[in-house]
GROMACS .gro file of C-alpha atoms in nm:
model
  419
    1MET     CA    1   0.000   0.000   0.000
    2ARG     CA    2   0.299   0.225   0.047
    3ASP     CA    3   0.335   0.258  -0.332
    4LEU     CA    4  -0.006   0.424  -0.364
    5GLY     CA    5   0.145   0.752  -0.250
    6THR     CA    6   0.441   0.748  -0.490
    7SER     CA    7   0.458   1.086  -0.662
    8ALA     CA    8   0.365   1.103  -1.028
    9TRP     CA    9   0.589   1.411  -1.063
   10ARG     CA   10   0.888   1.178  -1.085
   11GLU     CA   11   0.780   1.086  -1.437
   12PRO     CA   12   0.886   1.362  -1.685
   13ALA     CA   13   0.625   1.248  -1.936
   14PHE     CA   14   0.351   1.289  -1.675
   15ARG     CA   15   0.453   1.648  -1.608
   16ARG     CA   16   0.407   1.735  -1.976
   17PHE     CA   17   0.086   1.533  -1.994
   18TRP     CA   18  -0.043   1.715  -1.685
   19VAL     CA   19   0.032   2.056  -1.842
   20GLY     CA   20  -0.153   1.957  -2.159
   21GLN     CA   21  -0.455   1.822  -1.975
   22SER     CA   22  -0.470   2.121  -1.739
   23LEU     CA   23  -0.472   2.363  -2.032
   24SER     CA   24  -0.749   2.161  -2.196
   25TYR     CA   25  -0.951   2.173  -1.873
   26VAL     CA   26  -0.921   2.552  -1.866
   27GLY     CA   27  -1.017   2.572  -2.232
   28ASP     CA   28  -1.326   2.358  -2.173
   29GLN     CA   29  -1.442   2.581  -1.887
   30VAL     CA   30  -1.383   2.904  -2.079
   31SER     CA   31  -1.571   2.763  -2.379
   32ALA     CA   32  -1.865   2.667  -2.160
   33VAL     CA   33  -1.909   3.033  -2.062
   34ALA     CA   34  -1.781   3.220  -2.368
   35LEU     CA   35  -1.998   3.044  -2.627
   36PRO     CA   36  -2.329   3.121  -2.448
   37LEU     CA   37  -2.210   3.479  -2.396
   38VAL     CA   38  -2.147   3.513  -2.769
   39ALA     CA   39  -2.503   3.388  -2.823
   40VAL     CA   40  -2.646   3.641  -2.577
   41VAL     CA   41  -2.429   3.946  -2.644
   42VAL     CA   42  -2.367   3.916  -3.018
   43LEU     CA   43  -2.664   3.715  -3.148
   44GLU     CA   44  -2.924   3.824  -2.887
   45ALA     CA   45  -3.029   3.462  -2.836
   46THR     CA   46  -3.359   3.373  -2.670
   47ALA     CA   47  -3.390   3.149  -2.365
   48THR     CA   48  -3.507   2.864  -2.589
   49GLN     CA   49  -3.205   2.900  -2.815
   50LEU     CA   50  -2.973   2.899  -2.515
   51GLY     CA   51  -3.144   2.585  -2.388
   52VAL     CA   52  -3.090   2.414  -2.722
   53LEU     CA   53  -2.725   2.526  -2.730
   54THR     CA   54  -2.655   2.400  -2.378
   55GLY     CA   55  -2.858   2.080  -2.409
   56LEU     CA   56  -2.712   1.963  -2.739
   57ALA     CA   57  -2.359   2.025  -2.612
   58LYS     CA   58  -2.420   1.764  -2.339
   59LEU     CA   59  -2.528   1.488  -2.579
   60PRO     CA   60  -2.198   1.369  -2.732
   61VAL     CA   61  -2.084   1.164  -2.432
   62VAL     CA   62  -2.412   0.971  -2.431
   63VAL     CA   63  -2.466   0.945  -2.808
   64PHE     CA   64  -2.109   0.889  -2.924
   65GLY     CA   65  -1.936   0.769  -2.607
   66LEU     CA   66  -1.919   0.397  -2.689
   67LEU     CA   67  -1.806   0.461  -3.047
   68ILE     CA   68  -1.540   0.701  -2.923
   69GLY     CA   69  -1.416   0.428  -2.688
   70VAL     CA   70  -1.368   0.190  -2.982
   71TRP     CA   71  -1.182   0.458  -3.176
   72VAL     CA   72  -0.954   0.535  -2.882
   73ASP     CA   73  -0.856   0.167  -2.864
   74ARG     CA   74  -0.775   0.154  -3.236
   75VAL     CA   75  -0.523   0.439  -3.260
   76ARG     CA   76  -0.235   0.599  -3.073
   77ARG     CA   77  -0.390   0.792  -2.787
   78ARG     CA   78  -0.138   1.075  -2.770
   79ARG     CA   79  -0.198   1.157  -3.135
   80LEU     CA   80  -0.572   1.145  -3.073
   81MET     CA   81  -0.546   1.392  -2.784
   82ILE     CA   82  -0.336   1.628  -2.995
   83MET     CA   83  -0.590   1.601  -3.276
   84ALA     CA   84  -0.875   1.675  -3.032
   85ASP     CA   85  -0.697   1.989  -2.908
   86LEU     CA   86  -0.620   2.112  -3.259
   87ALA     CA   87  -0.976   2.042  -3.374
   88ARG     CA   88  -1.123   2.240  -3.084
   89ALA     CA   89  -0.887   2.528  -3.156
   90ALA     CA   90  -0.984   2.532  -3.525
   91LEU     CA   91  -1.357   2.507  -3.451
   92LEU     CA   92  -1.353   2.786  -3.195
   93LEU     CA   93  -1.151   3.007  -3.428
   94THR     CA   94  -1.446   3.010  -3.668
   95ILE     CA   95  -1.657   3.206  -3.416
   96PRO     CA   96  -1.454   3.530  -3.395
   97LEU     CA   97  -1.388   3.506  -3.769
   98ALA     CA   98  -1.761   3.470  -3.838
   99VAL     CA   99  -1.843   3.762  -3.606
  100ALA     CA  100  -1.581   3.978  -3.777
  101ALA     CA  101  -1.723   3.884  -4.119
  102GLY     CA  102  -2.080   3.949  -4.006
  103VAL     CA  103  -2.197   3.592  -4.077
  104ALA     CA  104  -2.226   3.456  -3.723
  105SER     CA  105  -2.552   3.276  -3.650
  106MET     CA  106  -2.710   3.048  -3.390
  107PRO     CA  107  -2.695   2.740  -3.617
  108LEU     CA  108  -2.320   2.796  -3.658
  109LEU     CA  109  -2.275   2.842  -3.283
  110ILE     CA  110  -2.472   2.525  -3.207
  111VAL     CA  111  -2.274   2.318  -3.459
  112VAL     CA  112  -1.945   2.447  -3.317
  113ALA     CA  113  -2.058   2.383  -2.958
  114VAL     CA  114  -2.161   2.023  -3.034
  115LEU     CA  115  -1.840   1.948  -3.225
  116VAL     CA  116  -1.623   2.107  -2.955
  117ALA     CA  117  -1.805   1.898  -2.693
  118SER     CA  118  -1.753   1.585  -2.905
  119PHE     CA  119  -1.379   1.644  -2.935
  120ALA     CA  120  -1.370   1.717  -2.561
  121VAL     CA  121  -1.510   1.368  -2.497
  122ILE     CA  122  -1.250   1.222  -2.733
  123GLY     CA  123  -0.974   1.403  -2.546
  124GLN     CA  124  -1.105   1.295  -2.205
  125VAL     CA  125  -1.144   0.927  -2.296
  126ALA     CA  126  -0.809   0.915  -2.473
  127GLY     CA  127  -0.640   1.098  -2.185
  128SER     CA  128  -0.772   0.859  -1.923
  129ALA     CA  129  -0.663   0.559  -2.130
  130PHE     CA  130  -0.325   0.718  -2.209
  131LEU     CA  131  -0.240   0.773  -1.842
  132ARG     CA  132  -0.180   0.399  -1.799
  133SER     CA  133   0.104   0.428  -2.051
  134VAL     CA  134   0.250   0.729  -1.870
  135LEU     CA  135   0.253   0.598  -1.512
  136PRO     CA  136   0.322   0.265  -1.344
  137SER     CA  137   0.046   0.118  -1.130
  138GLY     CA  138   0.189   0.251  -0.804
  139ARG     CA  139   0.163   0.612  -0.923
  140LEU     CA  140  -0.184   0.601  -1.078
  141VAL     CA  141  -0.367   0.725  -0.769
  142ASP     CA  142  -0.136   1.024  -0.731
  143GLY     CA  143  -0.152   1.097  -1.105
  144ASN     CA  144  -0.531   1.090  -1.111
  145ALA     CA  145  -0.540   1.304  -0.797
  146ARG     CA  146  -0.324   1.573  -0.958
  147LEU     CA  147  -0.535   1.573  -1.274
  148THR     CA  148  -0.852   1.596  -1.066
  149GLN     CA  149  -0.703   1.891  -0.877
  150SER     CA  150  -0.639   2.065  -1.209
  151ALA     CA  151  -0.994   1.997  -1.324
  152ALA     CA  152  -1.134   2.132  -0.997
  153LEU     CA  153  -0.918   2.444  -1.017
  154ALA     CA  154  -1.030   2.496  -1.377
  155ARG     CA  155  -1.394   2.472  -1.268
  156ILE     CA  156  -1.329   2.733  -0.998
  157CYS     CA  157  -1.126   2.978  -1.208
  158GLY     CA  158  -1.241   2.906  -1.564
  159PRO     CA  159  -1.584   3.075  -1.553
  160GLY     CA  160  -1.440   3.378  -1.376
  161LEU     CA  161  -1.156   3.400  -1.627
  162ALA     CA  162  -1.407   3.381  -1.911
  163GLY     CA  163  -1.614   3.658  -1.755
  164VAL     CA  164  -1.312   3.885  -1.712
  165LEU     CA  165  -1.200   3.823  -2.070
  166VAL     CA  166  -1.545   3.889  -2.210
  167GLN     CA  167  -1.574   4.208  -2.005
  168ALA     CA  168  -1.229   4.327  -2.112
  169VAL     CA  169  -1.208   4.228  -2.479
  170THR     CA  170  -1.562   4.110  -2.579
  171ALA     CA  171  -1.683   3.752  -2.612
  172PRO     CA  172  -1.555   3.677  -2.965
  173VAL     CA  173  -1.203   3.797  -2.881
  174ALA     CA  174  -1.210   3.602  -2.553
  175ILE     CA  175  -1.256   3.286  -2.756
  176LEU     CA  176  -0.916   3.355  -2.917
  177VAL     CA  177  -0.759   3.306  -2.573
  178ASP     CA  178  -0.942   2.975  -2.557
  179VAL     CA  179  -0.795   2.881  -2.896
  180ILE     CA  180  -0.446   2.958  -2.765
  181SER     CA  181  -0.501   2.731  -2.461
  182TYR     CA  182  -0.581   2.434  -2.685
  183LEU     CA  183  -0.280   2.503  -2.909
  184ALA     CA  184  -0.056   2.517  -2.600
  185SER     CA  185  -0.208   2.192  -2.476
  186ALA     CA  186  -0.135   2.021  -2.808
  187THR     CA  187   0.224   2.145  -2.793
  188ALA     CA  188   0.275   2.009  -2.441
  189LEU     CA  189   0.132   1.671  -2.539
  190ALA     CA  190   0.347   1.657  -2.852
  191THR     CA  191   0.661   1.680  -2.638
  192ALA     CA  192   0.551   1.408  -2.392
  193ARG     CA  193   0.756   1.111  -2.508
  194VAL     CA  194   0.580   0.793  -2.402
  195GLU     CA  195   0.610   0.439  -2.531
  196GLU     CA  196   0.248   0.341  -2.582
  197SER     CA  197   0.138  -0.020  -2.593
  198SER     CA  198   0.106  -0.169  -2.940
  199ILE     CA  199  -0.223  -0.125  -3.126
  200PRO     CA  200  -0.396  -0.450  -3.232
  201PRO     CA  201  -0.378  -0.510  -3.609
  202PRO     CA  202  -0.689  -0.409  -3.808
  203VAL     CA  203  -0.744  -0.764  -3.934
  204GLY     CA  204  -1.061  -0.915  -3.792
  205ARG     CA  205  -1.195  -0.595  -3.637
  206HIS     CA  206  -1.572  -0.574  -3.606
  207LEU     CA  207  -1.746  -0.272  -3.455
  208GLY     CA  208  -2.024  -0.471  -3.289
  209ARG     CA  209  -1.781  -0.713  -3.128
  210GLU     CA  210  -1.556  -0.431  -3.009
  211LEU     CA  211  -1.854  -0.253  -2.852
  212ARG     CA  212  -1.960  -0.573  -2.675
  213GLU     CA  213  -1.606  -0.627  -2.547
  214GLY     CA  214  -1.602  -0.280  -2.393
  215ILE     CA  215  -1.935  -0.334  -2.218
  216ALA     CA  216  -1.828  -0.681  -2.104
  217VAL     CA  217  -1.515  -0.539  -1.939
  218ILE     CA  218  -1.734  -0.343  -1.699
  219LEU     CA  219  -2.022  -0.585  -1.648
  220ARG     CA  220  -1.815  -0.903  -1.596
  221ASP     CA  221  -1.567  -0.764  -1.347
  222PRO     CA  222  -1.716  -0.741  -0.994
  223LEU     CA  223  -1.502  -0.441  -0.900
  224LEU     CA  224  -1.585  -0.239  -1.211
  225ARG     CA  225  -1.950  -0.350  -1.213
  226ALA     CA  226  -2.000  -0.228  -0.857
  227SER     CA  227  -1.821   0.099  -0.938
  228ALA     CA  228  -2.044   0.158  -1.241
  229ALA     CA  229  -2.362   0.087  -1.044
  230ALA     CA  230  -2.255   0.312  -0.756
  231GLY     CA  231  -2.150   0.593  -0.990
  232ALA     CA  232  -2.472   0.578  -1.192
  233THR     CA  233  -2.688   0.572  -0.878
  234TYR     CA  234  -2.506   0.866  -0.725
  235ASN     CA  235  -2.505   1.066  -1.048
  236GLY     CA  236  -2.876   1.012  -1.106
  237CYS     CA  237  -2.966   1.119  -0.753
  238LEU     CA  238  -2.727   1.415  -0.764
  239SER     CA  239  -2.882   1.529  -1.093
  240ALA     CA  240  -3.224   1.523  -0.927
  241ILE     CA  241  -3.084   1.750  -0.655
  242LEU     CA  242  -2.923   1.988  -0.902
  243ALA     CA  243  -3.243   2.010  -1.108
  244VAL     CA  244  -3.433   2.182  -0.827
  245GLU     CA  245  -3.157   2.316  -0.601
  246VAL     CA  246  -3.169   2.676  -0.722
  247LEU     CA  247  -3.550   2.674  -0.705
  248TYR     CA  248  -3.535   2.543  -0.347
  249LEU     CA  249  -3.274   2.797  -0.237
  250SER     CA  250  -3.454   3.089  -0.399
  251ARG     CA  251  -3.824   3.016  -0.351
  252ASP     CA  252  -3.838   2.792  -0.045
  253LEU     CA  253  -3.554   2.940   0.160
  254GLY     CA  254  -3.573   3.293   0.018
  255LEU     CA  255  -3.198   3.332  -0.036
  256PRO     CA  256  -3.085   3.628  -0.251
  257PRO     CA  257  -2.892   3.560  -0.573
  258VAL     CA  258  -2.558   3.658  -0.415
  259ALA     CA  259  -2.604   3.404  -0.137
  260ILE     CA  260  -2.707   3.134  -0.386
  261GLY     CA  261  -2.394   3.195  -0.589
  262LEU     CA  262  -2.185   3.183  -0.273
  263VAL     CA  263  -2.319   2.850  -0.149
  264LEU     CA  264  -2.298   2.688  -0.492
  265ALA     CA  265  -1.938   2.805  -0.536
  266ALA     CA  266  -1.832   2.628  -0.214
  267ILE     CA  267  -1.826   2.294  -0.397
  268GLY     CA  268  -1.511   2.403  -0.586
  269PRO     CA  269  -1.276   2.440  -0.286
  270GLY     CA  270  -1.419   2.114  -0.150
  271ALA     CA  271  -1.332   1.933  -0.472
  272LEU     CA  272  -0.984   2.084  -0.467
  273LEU     CA  273  -0.922   1.961  -0.112
  274GLY     CA  274  -1.075   1.619  -0.184
  275SER     CA  275  -0.849   1.561  -0.482
  276ALA     CA  276  -0.548   1.666  -0.273
  277LEU     CA  277  -0.639   1.417   0.002
  278ALA     CA  278  -0.743   1.123  -0.220
  279ALA     CA  279  -0.402   0.959  -0.248
  280ARG     CA  280  -0.315   1.020   0.118
  281ILE     CA  281  -0.638   0.863   0.246
  282ALA     CA  282  -0.601   0.569   0.005
  283ARG     CA  283  -0.247   0.512   0.130
  284ARG     CA  284  -0.374   0.496   0.486
  285TYR     CA  285  -0.704   0.310   0.453
  286GLY     CA  286  -0.687   0.143   0.111
  287ILE     CA  287  -0.843   0.199  -0.231
  288GLY     CA  288  -1.185   0.043  -0.167
  289PRO     CA  289  -1.247   0.195   0.178
  290THR     CA  290  -1.150   0.539   0.044
  291MET     CA  291  -1.405   0.505  -0.237
  292ILE     CA  292  -1.672   0.416   0.021
  293ILE     CA  293  -1.564   0.706   0.246
  294GLY     CA  294  -1.608   0.937  -0.052
  295PHE     CA  295  -1.969   0.831  -0.099
  296ALA     CA  296  -2.039   0.858   0.275
  297VAL     CA  297  -1.897   1.211   0.299
  298ALA     CA  298  -2.069   1.339  -0.016
  299GLY     CA  299  -2.399   1.170   0.067
  300ALA     CA  300  -2.407   1.302   0.423
  301ALA     CA  301  -2.328   1.652   0.293
  302ASN     CA  302  -2.611   1.632   0.039
  303LEU     CA  303  -2.850   1.543   0.321
  304VAL     CA  304  -2.771   1.869   0.501
  305LEU     CA  305  -2.920   2.074   0.215
  306PRO     CA  306  -3.290   1.992   0.271
  307LEU     CA  307  -3.245   1.992   0.650
  308ALA     CA  308  -3.106   2.346   0.674
  309PHE     CA  309  -3.292   2.559   0.930
  310GLY     CA  310  -3.268   2.871   1.146
  311PRO     CA  311  -3.199   3.235   1.061
  312GLN     CA  312  -3.082   3.307   0.709
  313PRO     CA  313  -2.710   3.344   0.798
  314VAL     CA  314  -2.723   3.006   0.974
  315MET     CA  315  -2.892   2.843   0.676
  316ILE     CA  316  -2.636   2.991   0.438
  317GLY     CA  317  -2.355   2.857   0.656
  318MET     CA  318  -2.510   2.510   0.672
  319ILE     CA  319  -2.563   2.493   0.296
  320MET     CA  320  -2.209   2.617   0.229
  321VAL     CA  321  -2.080   2.332   0.447
  322ALA     CA  322  -2.305   2.091   0.256
  323SER     CA  323  -2.177   2.214  -0.080
  324PHE     CA  324  -1.816   2.199   0.038
  325GLY     CA  325  -1.866   1.847   0.174
  326SER     CA  326  -2.026   1.725  -0.147
  327GLY     CA  327  -1.728   1.857  -0.342
  328LEU     CA  328  -1.488   1.702  -0.089
  329GLY     CA  329  -1.633   1.352  -0.107
  330GLN     CA  330  -1.666   1.309  -0.481
  331PRO     CA  331  -1.291   1.314  -0.568
  332LEU     CA  332  -1.219   1.054  -0.299
  333TYR     CA  333  -1.427   0.815  -0.506
  334ASN     CA  334  -1.347   0.941  -0.856
  335VAL     CA  335  -0.969   0.948  -0.820
  336ASN     CA  336  -0.946   0.595  -0.682
  337GLN     CA  337  -1.207   0.454  -0.918
  338SER     CA  338  -1.011   0.588  -1.216
  339ALA     CA  339  -0.687   0.439  -1.085
  340LEU     CA  340  -0.861   0.106  -1.025
  341ARG     CA  341  -0.990   0.090  -1.381
  342GLN     CA  342  -0.657   0.191  -1.530
  343ALA     CA  343  -0.474  -0.070  -1.322
  344ILE     CA  344  -0.685  -0.376  -1.401
  345VAL     CA  345  -0.808  -0.318  -1.757
  346ARG     CA  346  -0.583  -0.438  -2.039
  347PRO     CA  347  -0.426  -0.151  -2.241
  348GLU     CA  348  -0.612  -0.237  -2.562
  349LEU     CA  349  -0.946  -0.209  -2.377
  350GLN     CA  350  -0.881   0.110  -2.179
  351GLY     CA  351  -1.069   0.340  -2.418
  352ARG     CA  352  -1.379   0.124  -2.432
  353ALA     CA  353  -1.381   0.068  -2.055
  354THR     CA  354  -1.353   0.443  -1.991
  355ALA     CA  355  -1.625   0.524  -2.244
  356THR     CA  356  -1.861   0.253  -2.117
  357LEU     CA  357  -1.835   0.385  -1.762
  358SER     CA  358  -1.888   0.741  -1.883
  359VAL     CA  359  -2.199   0.642  -2.079
  360LEU     CA  360  -2.349   0.435  -1.795
  361VAL     CA  361  -2.295   0.712  -1.543
  362GLY     CA  362  -2.383   0.988  -1.790
  363CYS     CA  363  -2.716   0.834  -1.891
  364ALA     CA  364  -2.830   0.847  -1.529
  365ALA     CA  365  -2.801   1.227  -1.522
  366PRO     CA  366  -3.088   1.326  -1.757
  367LEU     CA  367  -3.308   1.052  -1.613
  368GLY     CA  368  -3.242   1.173  -1.259
  369ALA     CA  369  -3.305   1.535  -1.352
  370LEU     CA  370  -3.634   1.449  -1.523
  371LEU     CA  371  -3.760   1.232  -1.237
  372GLY     CA  372  -3.641   1.491  -0.986
  373GLY     CA  373  -3.850   1.760  -1.149
  374LEU     CA  374  -4.158   1.538  -1.165
  375ILE     CA  375  -4.127   1.418  -0.805
  376ALA     CA  376  -4.062   1.771  -0.678
  377THR     CA  377  -4.377   1.891  -0.855
  378ALA     CA  378  -4.582   1.612  -0.696
  379THR     CA  379  -4.437   1.611  -0.344
  380GLY     CA  380  -4.249   1.939  -0.298
  381THR     CA  381  -3.884   2.029  -0.342
  382ARG     CA  382  -3.778   1.953   0.016
  383THR     CA  383  -3.923   1.602   0.001
  384LEU     CA  384  -3.750   1.536  -0.330
  385LEU     CA  385  -3.419   1.667  -0.195
  386ILE     CA  386  -3.440   1.437   0.107
  387MET     CA  387  -3.519   1.136  -0.112
  388ALA     CA  388  -3.240   1.213  -0.360
  389ALA     CA  389  -2.987   1.285  -0.083
  390LEU     CA  390  -3.067   0.950   0.078
  391GLY     CA  391  -3.011   0.796  -0.265
  392THR     CA  392  -2.661   0.944  -0.280
  393VAL     CA  393  -2.588   0.796   0.064
  394LEU     CA  394  -2.723   0.453  -0.033
  395ALA     CA  395  -2.526   0.454  -0.360
  396GLY     CA  396  -2.222   0.349  -0.160
  397LEU     CA  397  -2.394   0.019  -0.071
  398TRP     CA  398  -2.304  -0.109  -0.420
  399LEU     CA  399  -1.942  -0.092  -0.304
  400VAL     CA  400  -2.004  -0.215   0.050
  401CYS     CA  401  -2.177  -0.527  -0.085
  402SER     CA  402  -1.898  -0.603  -0.333
  403PRO     CA  403  -1.528  -0.702  -0.318
  404VAL     CA  404  -1.444  -0.330  -0.339
  405ARG     CA  405  -1.480  -0.296   0.038
  406ARG     CA  406  -1.183  -0.533   0.089
  407LEU     CA  407  -0.964  -0.370  -0.176
  408ILE     CA  408  -0.651  -0.224  -0.017
  409ASP     CA  409  -0.395  -0.208  -0.298
  410LEU     CA  410  -0.452  -0.176  -0.671
  411PRO     CA  411  -0.501  -0.531  -0.806
  412ALA     CA  412  -0.307  -0.680  -1.095
  413LEU     CA  413  -0.404  -0.654  -1.460
  414ARG     CA  414  -0.698  -0.873  -1.557
  415GLN     CA  415  -0.603  -1.113  -1.837
  416ALA     CA  416  -0.943  -1.242  -1.945
  417GLN     CA  417  -1.140  -0.924  -1.998
  418GLY     CA  418  -1.367  -0.877  -2.293
  419SER     CA  419  -1.335  -1.238  -2.401
   0.00000   0.00000   0.00000
């Protein structure tokens, strides 16, 4: 278990990979804010158009996720990540050029947003699969923790950076900074010299069989199957909470917009701390117990939200603690789950395993949000929040009732997966 804390910084290739991924994370967050601002400020988009723009940008992981996983397992992953960065840079560059030429339109913005989101999924799946080639098993937890820290920091700073850029130089010009971030990411990845595992020859490939192999990797392995079930359950219940959280804070508790923004922002520092502690806690208690602790912490924090009471300052404080705790618990699970998958899945199946997990967990989000809205309408927002929060607590039972609870060190590579 001592090896779980070995620093990933000792690998020069990881340092370059980390720089590239961190820049991509920042680019993704800036895009998420800058593109809607272009729609509002330049194109005077309606609420419906913004809904379409935002909604369609979330579809690629669900619609194309499994196919992307197959693609990632067929080609060199570093090249694929570089291509994804360059493609996002080129796509985003069309927006300021179109604005300057006077031909910008909502259809163009929507197409660019969907394609950028699609290449983001490609980059994320390829990056997760590529990490196994960059780091030995003993450094995977620390490597994932550092990447998760970068992602959390990007979520905290990215929207604010986008807002400052838009305010200072207008939305279209701000996107040029985003373009530069992706080009810098591609450059960093291009200099990360890593000996990737060999790619299986194209002879005998069949898309349907490759898709089934990726799904089988998750469903046949008791550790990965329990992780997928727990992640999907938690994500579905969390999406139900998020669907009505702002309504509950504003209408039921009467919090002003500034207070709502404050309590929602507290999740970011929590995620940053959780990702910093993930490797240390795993080194002390083990991989599986740390994953379970993550669910317990996040679930208990979610339960505080509907139980907040007292004067408004007290309620704000309680909900800030809840938001912070939710952010703290999630990386404890996510970091160790990612390291577990990377350690036991064969290199030629990494892309499909990553994509299958993303699709299974991702599909639970829209279902949870839809059911959350319906249940809240029928029973009230507080009742729904209590039910969904209990669901996030109980999600950890998938792990408790599986071999995950006894998992201390990262296990060895599975040799019979997907067969």
